[in-house]
CSV table of C-alpha atoms in Angstrom, one decimal:
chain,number,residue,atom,x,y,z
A,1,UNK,CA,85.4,96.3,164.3
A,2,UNK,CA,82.5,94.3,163.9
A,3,UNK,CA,81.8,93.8,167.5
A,4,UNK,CA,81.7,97.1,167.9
A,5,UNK,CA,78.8,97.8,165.3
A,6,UNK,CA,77.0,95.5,166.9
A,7,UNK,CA,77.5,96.8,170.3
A,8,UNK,CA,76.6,99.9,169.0
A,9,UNK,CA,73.8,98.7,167.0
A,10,UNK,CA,72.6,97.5,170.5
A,11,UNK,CA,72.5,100.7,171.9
A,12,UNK,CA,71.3,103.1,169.5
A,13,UNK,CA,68.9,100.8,167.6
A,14,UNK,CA,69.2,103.3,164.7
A,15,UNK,CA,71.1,102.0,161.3
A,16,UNK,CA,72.2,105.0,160.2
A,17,UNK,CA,73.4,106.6,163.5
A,18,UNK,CA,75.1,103.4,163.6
A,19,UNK,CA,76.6,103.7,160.5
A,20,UNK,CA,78.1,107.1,161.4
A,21,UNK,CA,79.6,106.0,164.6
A,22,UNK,CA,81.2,103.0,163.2
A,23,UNK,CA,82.3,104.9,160.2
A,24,UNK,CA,84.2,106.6,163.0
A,25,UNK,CA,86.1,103.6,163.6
A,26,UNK,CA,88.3,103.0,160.4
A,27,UNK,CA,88.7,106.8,159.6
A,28,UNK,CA,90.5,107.4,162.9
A,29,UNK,CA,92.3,104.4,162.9
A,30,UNK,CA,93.7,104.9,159.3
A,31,UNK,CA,94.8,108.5,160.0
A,32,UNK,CA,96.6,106.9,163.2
A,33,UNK,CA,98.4,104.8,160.7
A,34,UNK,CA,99.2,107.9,158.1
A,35,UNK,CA,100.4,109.5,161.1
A,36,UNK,CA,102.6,107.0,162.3
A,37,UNK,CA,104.1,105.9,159.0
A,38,UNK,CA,104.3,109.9,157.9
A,39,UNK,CA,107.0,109.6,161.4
A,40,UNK,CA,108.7,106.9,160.5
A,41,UNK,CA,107.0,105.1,163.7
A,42,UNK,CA,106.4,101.3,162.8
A,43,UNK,CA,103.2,99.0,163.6
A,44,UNK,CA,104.1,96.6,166.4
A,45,UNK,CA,102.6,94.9,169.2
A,46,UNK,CA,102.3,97.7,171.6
A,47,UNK,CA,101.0,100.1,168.6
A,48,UNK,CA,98.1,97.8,167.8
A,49,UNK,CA,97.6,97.1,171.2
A,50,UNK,CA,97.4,101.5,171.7
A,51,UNK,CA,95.1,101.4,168.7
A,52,UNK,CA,92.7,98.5,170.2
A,53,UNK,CA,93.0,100.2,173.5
A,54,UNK,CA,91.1,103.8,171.8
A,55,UNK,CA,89.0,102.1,170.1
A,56,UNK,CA,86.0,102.5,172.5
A,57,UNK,CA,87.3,106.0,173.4
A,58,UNK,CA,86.6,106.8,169.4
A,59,UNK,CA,83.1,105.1,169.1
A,60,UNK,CA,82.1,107.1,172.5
A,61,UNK,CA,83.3,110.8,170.9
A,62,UNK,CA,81.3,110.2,167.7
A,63,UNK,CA,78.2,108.1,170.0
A,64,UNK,CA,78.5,111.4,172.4
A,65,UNK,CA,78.3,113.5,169.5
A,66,UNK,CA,75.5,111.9,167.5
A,67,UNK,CA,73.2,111.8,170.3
A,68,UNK,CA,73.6,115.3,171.1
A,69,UNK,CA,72.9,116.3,167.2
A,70,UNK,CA,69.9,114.0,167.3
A,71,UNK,CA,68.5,114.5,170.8
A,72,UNK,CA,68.1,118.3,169.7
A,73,UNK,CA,66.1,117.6,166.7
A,74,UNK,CA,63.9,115.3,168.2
A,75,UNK,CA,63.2,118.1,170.5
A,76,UNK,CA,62.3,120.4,167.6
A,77,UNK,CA,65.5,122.5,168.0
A,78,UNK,CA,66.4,124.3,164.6
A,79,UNK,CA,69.5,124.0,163.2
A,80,UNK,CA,71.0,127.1,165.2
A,81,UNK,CA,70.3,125.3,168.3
A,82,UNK,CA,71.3,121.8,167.1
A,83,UNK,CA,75.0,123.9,166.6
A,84,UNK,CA,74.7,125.5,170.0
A,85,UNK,CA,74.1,122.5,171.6
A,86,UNK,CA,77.2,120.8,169.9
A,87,UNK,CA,79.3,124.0,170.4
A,88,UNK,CA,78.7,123.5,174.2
A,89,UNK,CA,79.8,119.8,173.9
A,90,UNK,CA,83.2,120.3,172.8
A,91,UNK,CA,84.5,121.9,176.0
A,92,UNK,CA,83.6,118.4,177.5
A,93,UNK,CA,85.0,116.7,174.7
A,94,UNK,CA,88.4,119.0,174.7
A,95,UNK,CA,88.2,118.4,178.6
A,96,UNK,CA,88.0,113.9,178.0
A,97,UNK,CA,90.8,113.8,175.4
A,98,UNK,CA,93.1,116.1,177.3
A,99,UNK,CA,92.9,114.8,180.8
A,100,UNK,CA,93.3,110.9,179.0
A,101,UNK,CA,96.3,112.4,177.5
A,102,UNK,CA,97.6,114.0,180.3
A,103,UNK,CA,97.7,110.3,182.0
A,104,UNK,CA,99.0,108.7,179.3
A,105,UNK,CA,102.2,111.0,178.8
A,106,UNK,CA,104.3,109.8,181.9
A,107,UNK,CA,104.2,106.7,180.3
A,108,UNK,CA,106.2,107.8,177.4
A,109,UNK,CA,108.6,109.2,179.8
A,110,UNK,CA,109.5,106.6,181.9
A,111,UNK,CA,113.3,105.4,181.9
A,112,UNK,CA,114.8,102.2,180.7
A,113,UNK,CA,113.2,99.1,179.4
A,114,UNK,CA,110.3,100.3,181.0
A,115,UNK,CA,109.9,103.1,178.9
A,116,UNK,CA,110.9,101.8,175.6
A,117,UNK,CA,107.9,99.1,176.1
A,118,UNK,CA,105.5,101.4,177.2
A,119,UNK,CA,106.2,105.1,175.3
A,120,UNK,CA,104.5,103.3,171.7
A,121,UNK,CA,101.5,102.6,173.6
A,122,UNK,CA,101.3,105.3,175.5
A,123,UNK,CA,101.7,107.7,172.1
A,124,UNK,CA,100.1,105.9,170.4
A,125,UNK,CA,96.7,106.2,172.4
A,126,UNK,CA,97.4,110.2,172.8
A,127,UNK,CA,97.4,110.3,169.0
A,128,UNK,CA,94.3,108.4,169.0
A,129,UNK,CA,93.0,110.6,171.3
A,130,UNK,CA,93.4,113.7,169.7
A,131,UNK,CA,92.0,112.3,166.1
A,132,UNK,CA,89.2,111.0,167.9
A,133,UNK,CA,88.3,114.3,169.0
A,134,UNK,CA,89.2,116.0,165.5
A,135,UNK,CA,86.9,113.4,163.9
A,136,UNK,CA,83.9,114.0,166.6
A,137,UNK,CA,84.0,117.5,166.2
A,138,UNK,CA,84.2,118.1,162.1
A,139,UNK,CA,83.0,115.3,160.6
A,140,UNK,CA,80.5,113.6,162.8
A,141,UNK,CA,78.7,116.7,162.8
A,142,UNK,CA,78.5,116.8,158.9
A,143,UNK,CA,77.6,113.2,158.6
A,144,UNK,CA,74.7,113.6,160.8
A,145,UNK,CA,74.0,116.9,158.9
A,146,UNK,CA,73.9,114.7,155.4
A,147,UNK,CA,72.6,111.3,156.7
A,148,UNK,CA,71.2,111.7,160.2
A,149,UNK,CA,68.0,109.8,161.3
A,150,UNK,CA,65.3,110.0,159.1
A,151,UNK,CA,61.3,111.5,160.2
A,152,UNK,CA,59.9,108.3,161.0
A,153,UNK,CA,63.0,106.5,162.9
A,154,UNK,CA,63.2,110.2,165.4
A,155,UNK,CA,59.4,109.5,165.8
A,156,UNK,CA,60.0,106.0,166.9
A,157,UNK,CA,61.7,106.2,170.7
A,158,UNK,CA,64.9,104.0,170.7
A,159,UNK,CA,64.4,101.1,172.6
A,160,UNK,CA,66.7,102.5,175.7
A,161,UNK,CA,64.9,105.6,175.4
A,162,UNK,CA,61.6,103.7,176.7
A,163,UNK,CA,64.1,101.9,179.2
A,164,UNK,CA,65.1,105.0,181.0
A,165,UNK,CA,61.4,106.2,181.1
A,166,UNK,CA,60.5,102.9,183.1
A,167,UNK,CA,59.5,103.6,186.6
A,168,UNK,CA,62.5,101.6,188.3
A,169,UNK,CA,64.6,104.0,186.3
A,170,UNK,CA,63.0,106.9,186.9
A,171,UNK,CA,63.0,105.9,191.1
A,172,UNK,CA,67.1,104.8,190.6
A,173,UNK,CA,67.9,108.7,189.2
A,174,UNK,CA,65.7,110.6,191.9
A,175,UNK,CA,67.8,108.9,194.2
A,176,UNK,CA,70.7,109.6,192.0
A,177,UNK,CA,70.3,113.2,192.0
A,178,UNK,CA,69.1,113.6,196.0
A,179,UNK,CA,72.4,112.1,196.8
A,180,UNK,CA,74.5,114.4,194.5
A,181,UNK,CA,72.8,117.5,195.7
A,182,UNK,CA,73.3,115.8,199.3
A,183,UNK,CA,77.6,116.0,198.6
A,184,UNK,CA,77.3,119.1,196.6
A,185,UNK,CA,75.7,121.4,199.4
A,186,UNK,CA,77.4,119.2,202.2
A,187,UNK,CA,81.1,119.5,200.9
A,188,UNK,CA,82.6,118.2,203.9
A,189,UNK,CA,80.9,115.1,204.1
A,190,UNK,CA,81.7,114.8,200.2
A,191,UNK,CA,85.6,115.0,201.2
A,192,UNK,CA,85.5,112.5,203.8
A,193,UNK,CA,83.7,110.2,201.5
A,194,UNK,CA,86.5,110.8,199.3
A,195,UNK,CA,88.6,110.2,201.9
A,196,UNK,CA,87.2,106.4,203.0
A,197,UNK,CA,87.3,105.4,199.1
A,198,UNK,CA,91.1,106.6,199.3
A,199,UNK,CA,91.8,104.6,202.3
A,200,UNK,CA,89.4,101.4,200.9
A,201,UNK,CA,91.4,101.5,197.9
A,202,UNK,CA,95.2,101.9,199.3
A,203,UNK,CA,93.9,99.0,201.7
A,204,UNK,CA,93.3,96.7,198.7
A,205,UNK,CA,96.5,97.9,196.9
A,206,UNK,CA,98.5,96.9,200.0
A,207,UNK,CA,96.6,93.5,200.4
A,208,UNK,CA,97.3,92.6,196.8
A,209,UNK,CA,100.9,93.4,196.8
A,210,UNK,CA,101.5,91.5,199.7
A,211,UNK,CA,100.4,88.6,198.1
């Protein structure tokens, strides 16, 4: 836990922003653990390891959420608009946690020994998941509301802020966005690029397992 506050100290450069993400942390983890003793599920190896595993996927929810709270009133947005702009965050949020879940489920169905080692972890991180996203959408909003960044620190750019206005930035996301609008009105050369990375990748899938 404290790794992650400082890892997250690193990047937002902002105490009490900080503070709110990490506060994150423990809140979702101990309503993981209500939830599993509430149904009779027991803290093992694979749990823990489930919890550890969602542990980043937590701090990036409440990081997401923070920055687009904070973002809008640096930008002078009122209050209405600071809402909006979180309102149209939570389809992406809904979208993360699902489609995470969604891959994690077979897990908990395989058969066998295989499937009694890996459904705890597996259910364990959709649980995560979804408290993650209950936590990022009612009270990271609030706690931001009540302690959010005060006048002077939204005055002061965060240090990555200046970063990403540095000119070999600002040349690395022109590029960036020529070649996306390159695949996006050229779709067929965007499904045969798919199409190499698919055969790349099933190339170095069969090379490692015939070692």
């Amino acid at each position: 836990m404290l790794l992650a506050a400082l890892v997250l100290y690193a990047f937002l450069r902002r105490l009490r922003l900080t503070l709110i993400a990490v506060a994150a942390l423990p809140i979702a983890v101990t309503i993981v653990g209500l939830v599993l003793g509430v149904t009779d599920g027991t803290i093992n190896l694979m749990t823990l390891a489930g919890i550890a595993a969602s542990l980043g996927l937590i701090a990036d929810d409440a990081i997401v959420v923070v920055e687009e709270i904070e973002h809008g009133r640096a930008s002078g947005q009122t209050e209405s608009d600071t809402d909006a702009g979180v309102r149209r965050l939570l389809p992406a949020l809904v979208g993360s946690s699902l489609s995470t879940t969604v891959i994690l489920l077979p897990f908990a169905l395989l058969p066998g020994v295989t499937g009694a080692f890996f459904k705890p972890l597996a259910l364990t991180m959709a649980l995560a998941l979804g408290v993650s996203f209950a936590v990022a959408a009612l009270l990271v909003p609030v706690a931001v509301g009540l302690l959010g960044a005060s006048a002077s620190e939204r005055a002061t750019p965060a240090p990555l802020a200046r970063l990403a206005q540095s000119a070999p930035l600002r040349s690395a996301a022109r590029a960036y966005d020529t070649l996306v609008v390159f695949f996006v009105r050229r779709g067929a050369y965007a499904a045969l690029a798919v199409a190499l990375l698919v055969a790349v990748a099933a190339c170095v899938v069969a090379v490692v397992a015939g070692r």
